[in-house]
CSV table of C-alpha atoms and ligand atoms in Angstrom, one decimal:
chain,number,residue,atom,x,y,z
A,559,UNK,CA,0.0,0.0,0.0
A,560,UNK,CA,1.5,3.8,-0.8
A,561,UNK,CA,0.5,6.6,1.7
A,562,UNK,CA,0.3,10.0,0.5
A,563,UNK,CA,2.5,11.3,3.7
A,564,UNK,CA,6.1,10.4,4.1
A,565,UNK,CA,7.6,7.7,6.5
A,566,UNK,CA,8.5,9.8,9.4
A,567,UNK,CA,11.9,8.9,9.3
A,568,UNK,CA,11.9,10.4,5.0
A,569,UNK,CA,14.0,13.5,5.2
A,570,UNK,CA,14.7,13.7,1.3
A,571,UNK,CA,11.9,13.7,-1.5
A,572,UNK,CA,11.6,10.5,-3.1
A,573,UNK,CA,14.5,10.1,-5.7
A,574,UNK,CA,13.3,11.2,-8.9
A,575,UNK,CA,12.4,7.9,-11.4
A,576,UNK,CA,15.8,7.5,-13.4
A,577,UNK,CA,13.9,5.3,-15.7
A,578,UNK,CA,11.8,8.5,-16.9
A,579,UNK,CA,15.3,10.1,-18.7
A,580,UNK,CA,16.9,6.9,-19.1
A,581,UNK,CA,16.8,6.0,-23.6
A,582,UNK,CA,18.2,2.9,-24.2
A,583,UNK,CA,19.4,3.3,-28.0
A,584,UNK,CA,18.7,0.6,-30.6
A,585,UNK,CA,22.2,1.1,-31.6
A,586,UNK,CA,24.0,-0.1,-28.3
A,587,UNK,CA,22.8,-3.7,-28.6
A,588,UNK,CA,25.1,-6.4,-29.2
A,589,UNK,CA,24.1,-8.0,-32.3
A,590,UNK,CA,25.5,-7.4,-35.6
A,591,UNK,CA,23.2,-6.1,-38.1
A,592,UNK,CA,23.7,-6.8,-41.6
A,593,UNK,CA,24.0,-3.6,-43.3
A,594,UNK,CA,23.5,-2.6,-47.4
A,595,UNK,CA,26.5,-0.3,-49.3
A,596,UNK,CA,25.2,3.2,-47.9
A,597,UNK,CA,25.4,1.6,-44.7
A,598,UNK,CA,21.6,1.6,-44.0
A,599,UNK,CA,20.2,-1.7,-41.9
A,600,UNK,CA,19.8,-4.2,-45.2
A,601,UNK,CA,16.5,-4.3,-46.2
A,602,UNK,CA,15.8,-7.4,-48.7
A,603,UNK,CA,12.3,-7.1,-50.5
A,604,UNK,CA,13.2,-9.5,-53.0
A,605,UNK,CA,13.0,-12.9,-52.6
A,606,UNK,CA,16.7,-14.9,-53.6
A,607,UNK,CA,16.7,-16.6,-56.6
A,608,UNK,CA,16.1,-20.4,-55.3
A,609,UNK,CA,14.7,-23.9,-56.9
A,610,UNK,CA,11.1,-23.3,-57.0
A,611,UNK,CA,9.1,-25.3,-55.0
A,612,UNK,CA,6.6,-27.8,-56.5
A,613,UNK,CA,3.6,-26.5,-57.8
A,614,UNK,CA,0.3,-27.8,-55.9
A,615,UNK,CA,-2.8,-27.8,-55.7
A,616,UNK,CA,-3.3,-24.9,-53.1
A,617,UNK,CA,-1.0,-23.0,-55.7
A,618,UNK,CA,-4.0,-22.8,-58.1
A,619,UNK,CA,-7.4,-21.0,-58.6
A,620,UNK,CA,-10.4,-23.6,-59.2
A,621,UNK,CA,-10.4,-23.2,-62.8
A,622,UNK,CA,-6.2,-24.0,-62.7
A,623,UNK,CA,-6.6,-26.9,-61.0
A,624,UNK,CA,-9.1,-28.7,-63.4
A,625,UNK,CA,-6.8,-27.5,-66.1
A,626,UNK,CA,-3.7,-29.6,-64.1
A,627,UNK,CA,-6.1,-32.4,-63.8
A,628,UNK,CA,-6.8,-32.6,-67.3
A,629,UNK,CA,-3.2,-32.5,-68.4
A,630,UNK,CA,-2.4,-35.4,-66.0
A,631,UNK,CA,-4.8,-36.8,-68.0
A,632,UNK,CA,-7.9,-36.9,-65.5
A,633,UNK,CA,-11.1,-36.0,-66.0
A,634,UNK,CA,-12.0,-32.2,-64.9
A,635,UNK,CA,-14.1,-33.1,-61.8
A,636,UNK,CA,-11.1,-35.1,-59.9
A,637,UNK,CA,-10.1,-31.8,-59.2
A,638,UNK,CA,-13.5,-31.2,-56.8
A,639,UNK,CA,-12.1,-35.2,-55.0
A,640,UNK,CA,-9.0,-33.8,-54.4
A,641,UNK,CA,-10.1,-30.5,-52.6
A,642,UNK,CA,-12.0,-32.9,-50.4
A,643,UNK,CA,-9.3,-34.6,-49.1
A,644,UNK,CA,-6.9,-31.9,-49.2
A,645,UNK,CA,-8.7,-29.5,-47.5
A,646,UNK,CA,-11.8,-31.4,-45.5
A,647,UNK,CA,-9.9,-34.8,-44.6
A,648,UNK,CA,-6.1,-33.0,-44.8
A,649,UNK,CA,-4.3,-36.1,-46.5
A,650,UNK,CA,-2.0,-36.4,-49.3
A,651,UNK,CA,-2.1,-39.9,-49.0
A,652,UNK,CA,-3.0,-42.0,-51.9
A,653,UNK,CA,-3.9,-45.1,-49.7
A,654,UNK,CA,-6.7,-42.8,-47.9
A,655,UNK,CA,-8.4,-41.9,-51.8
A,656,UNK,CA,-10.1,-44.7,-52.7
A,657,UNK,CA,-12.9,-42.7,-54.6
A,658,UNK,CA,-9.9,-42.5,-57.5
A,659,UNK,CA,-8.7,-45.3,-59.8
A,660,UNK,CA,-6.6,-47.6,-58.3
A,661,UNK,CA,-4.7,-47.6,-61.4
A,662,UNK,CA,-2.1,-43.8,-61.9
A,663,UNK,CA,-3.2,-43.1,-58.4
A,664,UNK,CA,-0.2,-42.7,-56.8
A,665,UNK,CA,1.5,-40.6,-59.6
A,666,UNK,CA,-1.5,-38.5,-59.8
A,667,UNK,CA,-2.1,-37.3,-56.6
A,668,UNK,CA,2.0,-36.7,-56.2
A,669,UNK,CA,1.6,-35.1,-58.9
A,670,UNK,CA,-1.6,-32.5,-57.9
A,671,UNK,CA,-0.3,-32.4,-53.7
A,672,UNK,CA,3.5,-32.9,-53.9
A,673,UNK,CA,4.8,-33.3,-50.4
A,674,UNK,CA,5.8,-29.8,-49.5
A,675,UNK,CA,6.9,-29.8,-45.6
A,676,UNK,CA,9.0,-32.3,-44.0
A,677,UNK,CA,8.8,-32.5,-40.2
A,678,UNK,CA,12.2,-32.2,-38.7
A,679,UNK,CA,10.9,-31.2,-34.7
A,680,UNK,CA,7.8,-30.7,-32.8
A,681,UNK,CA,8.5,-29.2,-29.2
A,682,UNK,CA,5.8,-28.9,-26.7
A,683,UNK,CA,4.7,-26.5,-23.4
A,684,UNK,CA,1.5,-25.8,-21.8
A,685,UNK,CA,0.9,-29.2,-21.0
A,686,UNK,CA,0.6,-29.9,-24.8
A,687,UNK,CA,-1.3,-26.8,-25.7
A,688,UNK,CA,1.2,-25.2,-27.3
A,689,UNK,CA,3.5,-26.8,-30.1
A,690,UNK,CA,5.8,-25.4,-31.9
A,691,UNK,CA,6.9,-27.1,-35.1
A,692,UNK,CA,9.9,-27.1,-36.9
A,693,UNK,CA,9.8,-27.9,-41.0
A,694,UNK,CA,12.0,-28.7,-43.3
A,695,UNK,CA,11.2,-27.1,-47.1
A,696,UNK,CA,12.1,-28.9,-50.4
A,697,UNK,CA,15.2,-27.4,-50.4
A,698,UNK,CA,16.5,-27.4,-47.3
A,699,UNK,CA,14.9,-23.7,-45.8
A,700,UNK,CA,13.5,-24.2,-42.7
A,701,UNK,CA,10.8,-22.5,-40.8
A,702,UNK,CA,8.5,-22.9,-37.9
A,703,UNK,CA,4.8,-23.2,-37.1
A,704,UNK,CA,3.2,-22.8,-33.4
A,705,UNK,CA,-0.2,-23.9,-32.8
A,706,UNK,CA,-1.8,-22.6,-29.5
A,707,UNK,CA,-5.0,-24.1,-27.8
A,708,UNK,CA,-7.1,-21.0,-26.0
A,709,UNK,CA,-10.7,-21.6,-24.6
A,710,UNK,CA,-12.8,-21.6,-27.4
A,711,UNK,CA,-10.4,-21.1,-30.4
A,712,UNK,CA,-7.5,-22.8,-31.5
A,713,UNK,CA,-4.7,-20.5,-33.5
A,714,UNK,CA,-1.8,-21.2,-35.7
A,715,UNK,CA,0.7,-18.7,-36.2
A,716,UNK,CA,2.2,-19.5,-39.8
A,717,UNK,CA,5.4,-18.4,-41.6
A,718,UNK,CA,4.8,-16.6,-44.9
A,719,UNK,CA,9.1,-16.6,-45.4
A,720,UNK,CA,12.0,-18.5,-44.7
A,721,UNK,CA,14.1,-15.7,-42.7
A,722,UNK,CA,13.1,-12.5,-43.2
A,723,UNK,CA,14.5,-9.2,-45.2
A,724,UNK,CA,13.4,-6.8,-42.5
A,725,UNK,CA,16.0,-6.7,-40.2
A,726,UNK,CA,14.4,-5.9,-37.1
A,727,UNK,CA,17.1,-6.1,-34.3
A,728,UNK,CA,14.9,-7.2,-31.7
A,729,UNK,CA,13.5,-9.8,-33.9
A,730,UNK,CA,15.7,-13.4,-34.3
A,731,UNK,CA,13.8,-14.2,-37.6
A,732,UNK,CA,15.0,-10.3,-38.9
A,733,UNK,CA,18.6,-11.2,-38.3
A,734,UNK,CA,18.9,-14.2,-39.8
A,735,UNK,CA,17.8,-12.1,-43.0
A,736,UNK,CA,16.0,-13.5,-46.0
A,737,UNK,CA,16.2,-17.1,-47.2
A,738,UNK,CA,12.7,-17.2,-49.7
A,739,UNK,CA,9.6,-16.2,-50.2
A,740,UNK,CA,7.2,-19.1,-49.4
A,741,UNK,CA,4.7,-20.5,-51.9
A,742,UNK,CA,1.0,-20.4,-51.4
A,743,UNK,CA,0.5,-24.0,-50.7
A,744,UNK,CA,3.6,-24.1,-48.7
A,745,UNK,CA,1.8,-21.7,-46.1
A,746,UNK,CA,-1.3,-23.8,-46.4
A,747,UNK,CA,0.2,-27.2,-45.7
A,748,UNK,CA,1.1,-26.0,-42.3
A,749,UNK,CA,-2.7,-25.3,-41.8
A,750,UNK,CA,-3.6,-28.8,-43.3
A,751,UNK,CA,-0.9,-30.2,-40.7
A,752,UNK,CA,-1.9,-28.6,-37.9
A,753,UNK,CA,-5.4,-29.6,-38.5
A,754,UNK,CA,-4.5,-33.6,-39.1
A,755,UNK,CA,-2.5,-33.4,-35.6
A,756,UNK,CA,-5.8,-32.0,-33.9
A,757,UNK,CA,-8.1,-34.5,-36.1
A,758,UNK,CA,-5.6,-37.3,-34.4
A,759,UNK,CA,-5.8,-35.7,-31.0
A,760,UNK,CA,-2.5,-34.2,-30.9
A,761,UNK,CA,-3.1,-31.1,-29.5
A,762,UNK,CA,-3.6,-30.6,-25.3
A,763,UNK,CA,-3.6,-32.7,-22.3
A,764,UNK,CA,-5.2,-36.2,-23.4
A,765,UNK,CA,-6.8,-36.3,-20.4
A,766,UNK,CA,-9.1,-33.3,-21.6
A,767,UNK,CA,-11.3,-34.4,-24.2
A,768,UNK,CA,-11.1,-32.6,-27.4
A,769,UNK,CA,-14.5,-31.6,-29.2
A,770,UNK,CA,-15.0,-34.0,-32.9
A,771,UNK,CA,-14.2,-31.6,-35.8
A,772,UNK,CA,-12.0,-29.1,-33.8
A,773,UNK,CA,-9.5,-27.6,-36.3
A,774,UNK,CA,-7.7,-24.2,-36.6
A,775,UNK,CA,-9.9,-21.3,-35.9
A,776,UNK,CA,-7.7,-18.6,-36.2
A,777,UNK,CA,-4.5,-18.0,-38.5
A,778,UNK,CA,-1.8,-15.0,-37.5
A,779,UNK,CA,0.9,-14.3,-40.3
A,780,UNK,CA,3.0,-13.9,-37.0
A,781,UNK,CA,5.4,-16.6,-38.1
A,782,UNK,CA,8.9,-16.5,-40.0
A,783,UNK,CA,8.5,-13.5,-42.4
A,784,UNK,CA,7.1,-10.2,-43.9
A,785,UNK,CA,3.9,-11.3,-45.0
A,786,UNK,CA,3.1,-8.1,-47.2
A,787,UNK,CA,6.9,-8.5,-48.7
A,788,UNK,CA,5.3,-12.1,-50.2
A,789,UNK,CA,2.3,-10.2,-51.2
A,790,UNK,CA,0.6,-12.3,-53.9
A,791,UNK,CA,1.3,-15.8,-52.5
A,792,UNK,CA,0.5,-14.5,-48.9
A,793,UNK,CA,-3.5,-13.5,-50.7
A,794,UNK,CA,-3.4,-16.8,-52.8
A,795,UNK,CA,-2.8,-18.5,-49.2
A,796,UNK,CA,-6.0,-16.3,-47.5
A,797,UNK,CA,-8.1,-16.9,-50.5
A,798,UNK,CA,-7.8,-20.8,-49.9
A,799,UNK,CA,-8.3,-20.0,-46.4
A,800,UNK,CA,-11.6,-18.6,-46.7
A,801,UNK,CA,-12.9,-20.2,-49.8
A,802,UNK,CA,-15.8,-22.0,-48.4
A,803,UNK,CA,-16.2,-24.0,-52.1
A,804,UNK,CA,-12.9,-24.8,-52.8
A,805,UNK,CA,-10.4,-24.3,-49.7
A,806,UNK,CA,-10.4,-24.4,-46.2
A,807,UNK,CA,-13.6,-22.3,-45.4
A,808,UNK,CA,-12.5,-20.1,-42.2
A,809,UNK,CA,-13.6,-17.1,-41.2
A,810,UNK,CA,-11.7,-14.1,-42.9
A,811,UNK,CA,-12.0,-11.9,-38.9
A,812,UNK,CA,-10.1,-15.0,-37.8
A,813,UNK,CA,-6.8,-14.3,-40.2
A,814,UNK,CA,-5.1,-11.6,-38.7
A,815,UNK,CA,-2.2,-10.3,-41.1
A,816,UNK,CA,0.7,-8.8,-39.6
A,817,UNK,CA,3.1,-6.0,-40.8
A,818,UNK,CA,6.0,-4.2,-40.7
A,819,UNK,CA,4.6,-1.3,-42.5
A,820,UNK,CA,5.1,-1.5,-45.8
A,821,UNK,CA,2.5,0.9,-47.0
A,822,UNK,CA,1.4,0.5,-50.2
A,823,UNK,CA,0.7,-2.8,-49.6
A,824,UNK,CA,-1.5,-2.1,-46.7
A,825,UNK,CA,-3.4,0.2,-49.5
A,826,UNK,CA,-3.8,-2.5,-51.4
A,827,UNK,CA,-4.8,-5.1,-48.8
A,828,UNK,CA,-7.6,-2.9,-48.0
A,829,UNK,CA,-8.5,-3.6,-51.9
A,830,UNK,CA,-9.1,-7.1,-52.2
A,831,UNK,CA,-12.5,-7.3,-50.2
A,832,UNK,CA,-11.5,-9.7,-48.2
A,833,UNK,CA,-11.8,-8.4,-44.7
A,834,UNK,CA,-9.1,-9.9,-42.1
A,835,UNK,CA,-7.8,-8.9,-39.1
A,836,UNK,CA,-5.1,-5.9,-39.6
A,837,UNK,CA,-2.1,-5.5,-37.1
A,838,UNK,CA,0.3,-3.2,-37.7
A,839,UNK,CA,4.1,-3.6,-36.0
A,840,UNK,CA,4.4,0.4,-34.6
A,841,UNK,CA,7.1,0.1,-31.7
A,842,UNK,CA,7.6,3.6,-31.4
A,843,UNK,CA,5.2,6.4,-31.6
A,844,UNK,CA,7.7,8.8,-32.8
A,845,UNK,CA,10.6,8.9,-36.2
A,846,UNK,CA,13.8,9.1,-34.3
A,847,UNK,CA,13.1,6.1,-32.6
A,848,UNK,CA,11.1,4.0,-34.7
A,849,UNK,CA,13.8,5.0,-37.6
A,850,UNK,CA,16.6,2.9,-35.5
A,851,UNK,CA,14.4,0.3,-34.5
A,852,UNK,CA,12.5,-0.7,-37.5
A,853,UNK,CA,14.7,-0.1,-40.4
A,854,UNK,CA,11.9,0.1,-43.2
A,855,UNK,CA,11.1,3.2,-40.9
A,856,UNK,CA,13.6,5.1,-43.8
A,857,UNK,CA,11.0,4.2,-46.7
A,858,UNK,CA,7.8,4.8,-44.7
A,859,UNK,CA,7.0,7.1,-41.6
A,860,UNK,CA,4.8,6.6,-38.6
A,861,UNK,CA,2.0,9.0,-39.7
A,862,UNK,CA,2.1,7.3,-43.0
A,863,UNK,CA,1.8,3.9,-41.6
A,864,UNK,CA,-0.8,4.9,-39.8
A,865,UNK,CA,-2.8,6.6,-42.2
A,866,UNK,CA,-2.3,3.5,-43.5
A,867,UNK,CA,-4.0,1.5,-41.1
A,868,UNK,CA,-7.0,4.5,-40.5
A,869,UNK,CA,-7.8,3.3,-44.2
A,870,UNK,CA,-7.5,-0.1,-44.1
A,871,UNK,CA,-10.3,0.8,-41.4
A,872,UNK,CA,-12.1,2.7,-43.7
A,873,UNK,CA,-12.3,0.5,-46.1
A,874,UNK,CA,-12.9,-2.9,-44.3
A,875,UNK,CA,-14.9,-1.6,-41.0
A,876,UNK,CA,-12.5,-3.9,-39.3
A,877,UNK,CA,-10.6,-2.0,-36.1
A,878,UNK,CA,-6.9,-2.5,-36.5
A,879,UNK,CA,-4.4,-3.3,-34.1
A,880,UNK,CA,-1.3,-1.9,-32.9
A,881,UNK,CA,1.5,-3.6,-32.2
A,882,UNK,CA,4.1,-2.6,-29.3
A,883,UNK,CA,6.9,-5.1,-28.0
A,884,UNK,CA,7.7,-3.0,-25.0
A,885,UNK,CA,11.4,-3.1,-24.3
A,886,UNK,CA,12.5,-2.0,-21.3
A,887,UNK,CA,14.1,2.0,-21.2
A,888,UNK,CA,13.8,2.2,-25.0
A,889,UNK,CA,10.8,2.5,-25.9
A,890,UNK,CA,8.1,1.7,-23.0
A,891,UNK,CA,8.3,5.7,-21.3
A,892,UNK,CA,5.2,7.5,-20.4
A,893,UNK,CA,5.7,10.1,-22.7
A,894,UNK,CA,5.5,7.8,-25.4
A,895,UNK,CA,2.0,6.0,-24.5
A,896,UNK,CA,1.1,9.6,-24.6
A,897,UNK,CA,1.9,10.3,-27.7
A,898,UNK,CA,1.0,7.0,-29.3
A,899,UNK,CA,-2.8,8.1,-28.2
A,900,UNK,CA,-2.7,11.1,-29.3
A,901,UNK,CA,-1.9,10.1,-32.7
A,902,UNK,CA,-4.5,7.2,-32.8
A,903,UNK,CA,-6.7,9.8,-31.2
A,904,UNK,CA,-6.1,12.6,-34.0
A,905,UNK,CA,-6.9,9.7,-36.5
A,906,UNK,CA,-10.6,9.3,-34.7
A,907,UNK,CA,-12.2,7.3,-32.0
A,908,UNK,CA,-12.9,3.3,-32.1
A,909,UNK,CA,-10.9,2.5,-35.1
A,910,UNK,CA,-7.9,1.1,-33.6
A,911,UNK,CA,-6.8,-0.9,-30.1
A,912,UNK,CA,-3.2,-1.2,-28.9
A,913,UNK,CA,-1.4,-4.8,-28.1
A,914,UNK,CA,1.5,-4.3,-26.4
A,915,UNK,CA,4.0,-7.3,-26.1
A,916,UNK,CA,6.3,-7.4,-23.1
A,917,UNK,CA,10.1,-8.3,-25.3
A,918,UNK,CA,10.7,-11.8,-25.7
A,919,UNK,CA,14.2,-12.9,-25.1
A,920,UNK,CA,16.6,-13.6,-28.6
A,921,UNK,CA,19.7,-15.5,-28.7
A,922,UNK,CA,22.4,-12.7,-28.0
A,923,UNK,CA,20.3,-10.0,-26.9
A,924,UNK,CA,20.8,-7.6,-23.9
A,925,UNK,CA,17.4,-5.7,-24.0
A,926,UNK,CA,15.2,-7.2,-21.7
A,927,UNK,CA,11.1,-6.8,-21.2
A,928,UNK,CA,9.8,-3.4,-19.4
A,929,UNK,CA,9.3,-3.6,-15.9
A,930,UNK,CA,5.7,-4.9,-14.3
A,931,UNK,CA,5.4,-1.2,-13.3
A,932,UNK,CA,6.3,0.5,-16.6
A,933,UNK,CA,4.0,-1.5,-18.3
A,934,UNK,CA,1.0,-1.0,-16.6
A,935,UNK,CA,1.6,2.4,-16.3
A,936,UNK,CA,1.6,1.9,-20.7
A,937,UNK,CA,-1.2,-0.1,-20.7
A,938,UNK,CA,-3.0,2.3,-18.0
A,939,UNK,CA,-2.1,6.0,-19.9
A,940,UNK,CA,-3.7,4.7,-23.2
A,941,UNK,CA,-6.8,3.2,-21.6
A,942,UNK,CA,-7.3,6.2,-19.9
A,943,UNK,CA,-6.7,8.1,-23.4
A,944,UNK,CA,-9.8,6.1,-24.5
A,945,UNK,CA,-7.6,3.6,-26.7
A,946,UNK,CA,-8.5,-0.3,-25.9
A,947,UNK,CA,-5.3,-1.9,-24.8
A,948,UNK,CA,-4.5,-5.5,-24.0
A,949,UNK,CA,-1.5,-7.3,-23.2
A,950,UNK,CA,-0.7,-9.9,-25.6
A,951,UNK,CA,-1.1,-13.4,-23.6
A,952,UNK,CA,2.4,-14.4,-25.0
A,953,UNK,CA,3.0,-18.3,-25.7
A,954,UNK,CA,5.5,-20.5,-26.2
A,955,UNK,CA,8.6,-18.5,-24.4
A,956,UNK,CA,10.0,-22.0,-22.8
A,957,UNK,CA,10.3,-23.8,-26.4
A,958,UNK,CA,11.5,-20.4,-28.0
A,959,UNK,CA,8.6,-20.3,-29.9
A,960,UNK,CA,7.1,-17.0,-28.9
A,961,UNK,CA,6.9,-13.7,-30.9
A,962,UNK,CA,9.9,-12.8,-32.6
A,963,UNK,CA,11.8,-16.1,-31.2
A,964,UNK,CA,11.6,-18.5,-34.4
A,965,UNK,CA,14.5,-18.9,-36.0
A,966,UNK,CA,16.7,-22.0,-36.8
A,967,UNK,CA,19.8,-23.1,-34.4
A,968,UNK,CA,22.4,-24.9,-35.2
A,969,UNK,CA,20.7,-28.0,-33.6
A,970,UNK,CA,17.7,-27.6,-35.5
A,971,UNK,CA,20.1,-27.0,-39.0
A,972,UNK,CA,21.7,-30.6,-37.4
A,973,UNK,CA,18.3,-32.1,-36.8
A,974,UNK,CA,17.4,-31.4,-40.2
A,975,UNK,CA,20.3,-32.2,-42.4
A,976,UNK,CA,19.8,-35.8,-41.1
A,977,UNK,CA,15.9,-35.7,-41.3
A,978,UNK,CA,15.2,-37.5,-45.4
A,979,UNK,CA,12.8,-35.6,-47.3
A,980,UNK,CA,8.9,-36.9,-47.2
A,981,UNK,CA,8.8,-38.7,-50.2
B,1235,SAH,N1,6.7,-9.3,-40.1
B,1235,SAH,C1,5.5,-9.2,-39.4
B,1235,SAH,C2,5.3,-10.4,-38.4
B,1235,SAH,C3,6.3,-10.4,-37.3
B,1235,SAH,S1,6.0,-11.4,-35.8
B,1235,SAH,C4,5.4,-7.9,-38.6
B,1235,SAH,O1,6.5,-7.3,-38.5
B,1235,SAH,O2,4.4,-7.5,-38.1
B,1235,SAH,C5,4.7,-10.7,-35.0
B,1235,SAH,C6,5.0,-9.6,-34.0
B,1235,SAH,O3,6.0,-10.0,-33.0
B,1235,SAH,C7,5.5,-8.3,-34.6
B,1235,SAH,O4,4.8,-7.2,-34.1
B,1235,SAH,C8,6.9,-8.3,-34.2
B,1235,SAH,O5,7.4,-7.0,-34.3
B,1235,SAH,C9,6.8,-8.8,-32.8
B,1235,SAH,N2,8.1,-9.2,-32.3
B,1235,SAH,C10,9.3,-9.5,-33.0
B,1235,SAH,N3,10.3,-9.8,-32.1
B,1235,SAH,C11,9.8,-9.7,-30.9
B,1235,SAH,C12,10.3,-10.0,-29.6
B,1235,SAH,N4,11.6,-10.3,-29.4
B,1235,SAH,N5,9.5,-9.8,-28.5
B,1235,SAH,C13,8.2,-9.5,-28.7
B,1235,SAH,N6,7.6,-9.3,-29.9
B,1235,SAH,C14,8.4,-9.4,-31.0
């Protein structure tokens, strides 16, 4: 309990809060960032050139895939059978499709749902309600998946990259930099894998009974990657999600895509009619900061990214959320909850709510999570400013498989290299 009068004994005023002038600088950390020829934090938007991986049948629009069927030598409506398995029974297993000809079987549906993902590890915490996964791509890349039981929803957060070309230095996936873009049906399989493990009971205490027909609710492009830097495969990948005909039929509230800030790809995610959740990565309320902290700060400014995200508002009628890793003396003061309100607030009321994410620990790191105190004292100041704010309920920290955590260690690179290929 505080009292408002002084201990008797208290002959000095309380010592000032040192935190309050304290500024950690992104620039002190430890880490080495790579950097391009001016200098400037490497940004990589492009994906490097690497083997294709196999085209398949989440790849394809409805119409492409009876085309593929047809040159395999199938008739058109095989296509309609293999969505059914695919994305209602999620097998690729020729044994389980005994509504095809016995005879070119095998050879068809290899060649319609090539094995994309190989599974090299599968960690668990939360007594089984959390599990990360760790895959092995046709050629090599590796990325991770973490599935997460909640009451009353079950969410996967998938990679849309191997690495990433963002280079955030809080972030381990930023700087390990950019392997590949991932296909479209590369990000689906993890769905379709995740869902199989649920179907087979895999997910949670056994103990607890698991409800018949639970599958993935919710999707966050929280993963490995820059969703918006992979834009066309990343929509390919939600279009399947929500295709209720001819893909996975989810809800389009329950995909929540995640960004750096790339703007004009936030304009043009507004575009597509196709109304998911928006989260934008902010971090800092203010240029100087935000410029050291999130290099593609130098191509696009806080007020632009978030006239972005007012838009995408606009457009979509869906509120947008603000993401805000709070790291401890850098960017988690007073002043800037203050100012982070007052720039939502000059944008207009009920559009937006704040999720701030106390720093998960990367390999090498010295920044560390805001104190308890200094992050209330955030949460409190925006709440009070009339902006919703919530803590992000944070998984996965003991199996390094919480935000900005995934990345592949030299054990998992071991793991893998001896892990054959699913044939
Ligand atoms: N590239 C996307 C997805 C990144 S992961 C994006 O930038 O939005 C999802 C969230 O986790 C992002 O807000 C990201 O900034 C945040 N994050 C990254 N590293 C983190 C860390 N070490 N602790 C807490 N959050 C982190």
């Amino acid at each position: 309990m505080t009292s408002s009068r002084p201990p008797a004994r208290e002959t000095r005023p309380a010592t000032p809060r040192v935190r309050e002038a304290t500024q950690v600088r992104p620039t002190t950390e430890g880490w080495t960032q790579q950097k391009d020829a001016e200098g400037r934090p490497l940004l990589q938007f492009a994906s490097p050139k690497r083997g294709k991986p196999p085209v398949h049948l989440a790849d394809l629009t409805p119409a492409e895939r009876i085309a593929k069927v047809k040159e395999l030598g199938m008739p058109g409506f095989r296509a309609k059978q293999l969505e059914k398995h695919y994305f209602t029974h999620w097998t690729h297993d020729p044994a389980d499709m005994t509504d095809l000809p016995a005879a070119g079987r095998e050879e068809f549906v290899h060649g319609m749902l090539p094995p994309l993902l190989t599974e090299v590890r599968r960690l668990e915490t939360d007594r089984g309600d959390t599990i990360k996964f760790l895959w092995k791509l046709h050629d090599g890349a590796l990325v991770e998946s973490v599935l997460m039981r909640y009451p009353g929803r079950i969410t996967l957060c998938v990679s849309s990259q191997a690495g990433c070309g963002m280079n955030c230095p809080f972030c381990a996936t930023g700087q390990a930099g950019l392997t590949r873009n991932m296909s479209a049906a590369e990000i689906i399989e993890q769905v379709v894998r995740a869902n199989r493990l649920i179907a087979d009971g895999g997910l949670g205490d056994p103990r607890r009974v698991g409800h018949k027909g639970e599958r993935v609710t919710n999707i966050v492009f929280m993963g490995m990657g820059e969703p918006l830097a992979n834009y066309a495969r990343v929509m390919q990948a939600v279009r399947v999600m929500v295709d209720k005909e001819h893909g996975l039929g989810m809800s389009a509230r329950g995909i929540t895509v995640s960004t750096v800030g790339l703007v004009p790809a936030i304009t043009k995610l507004a575009n597509e009619d196709i109304p998911v959740t928006f989260a934008l990565s902010l971090h800092a309320p203010d240029d100087e900061l935000r410029d050291e902290l999130i290099p593609v700060n130098s191509r696009w400014k806080v007020d632009e990214a978030l006239d972005a995200a007012r838009a995408y508002f606009d457009k979509t009628g869906r509120r947008v959320s603000i993401e805000y890793a709070l790291i401890k003396d850098m960017n988690d003061h007073a002043w800037r909850a203050d100012l982070l309100a007052e720039k939502l607030n000059a944008r207009g009321r009920g559009w937006v709510h704040v999720n701030p994410i106390p720093l998960n620990p990367t390999p090498g790191s010295i920044w560390t999570a805001s104190e308890r105190d200094v992050q209330d004292e955030f949460v409190r100041r925006l709440n009070d400013a009339g902006i919703p704010t919530t803590l992000r309920d944070t998984r996965g920290k003991e199996i390094d498989g919480a935000c900005g955590q995934l990345v592949a260690t030299e054990d998992d690179e071991r793991v893998a290299a001896e892990t054959p290929l699913e044939a």
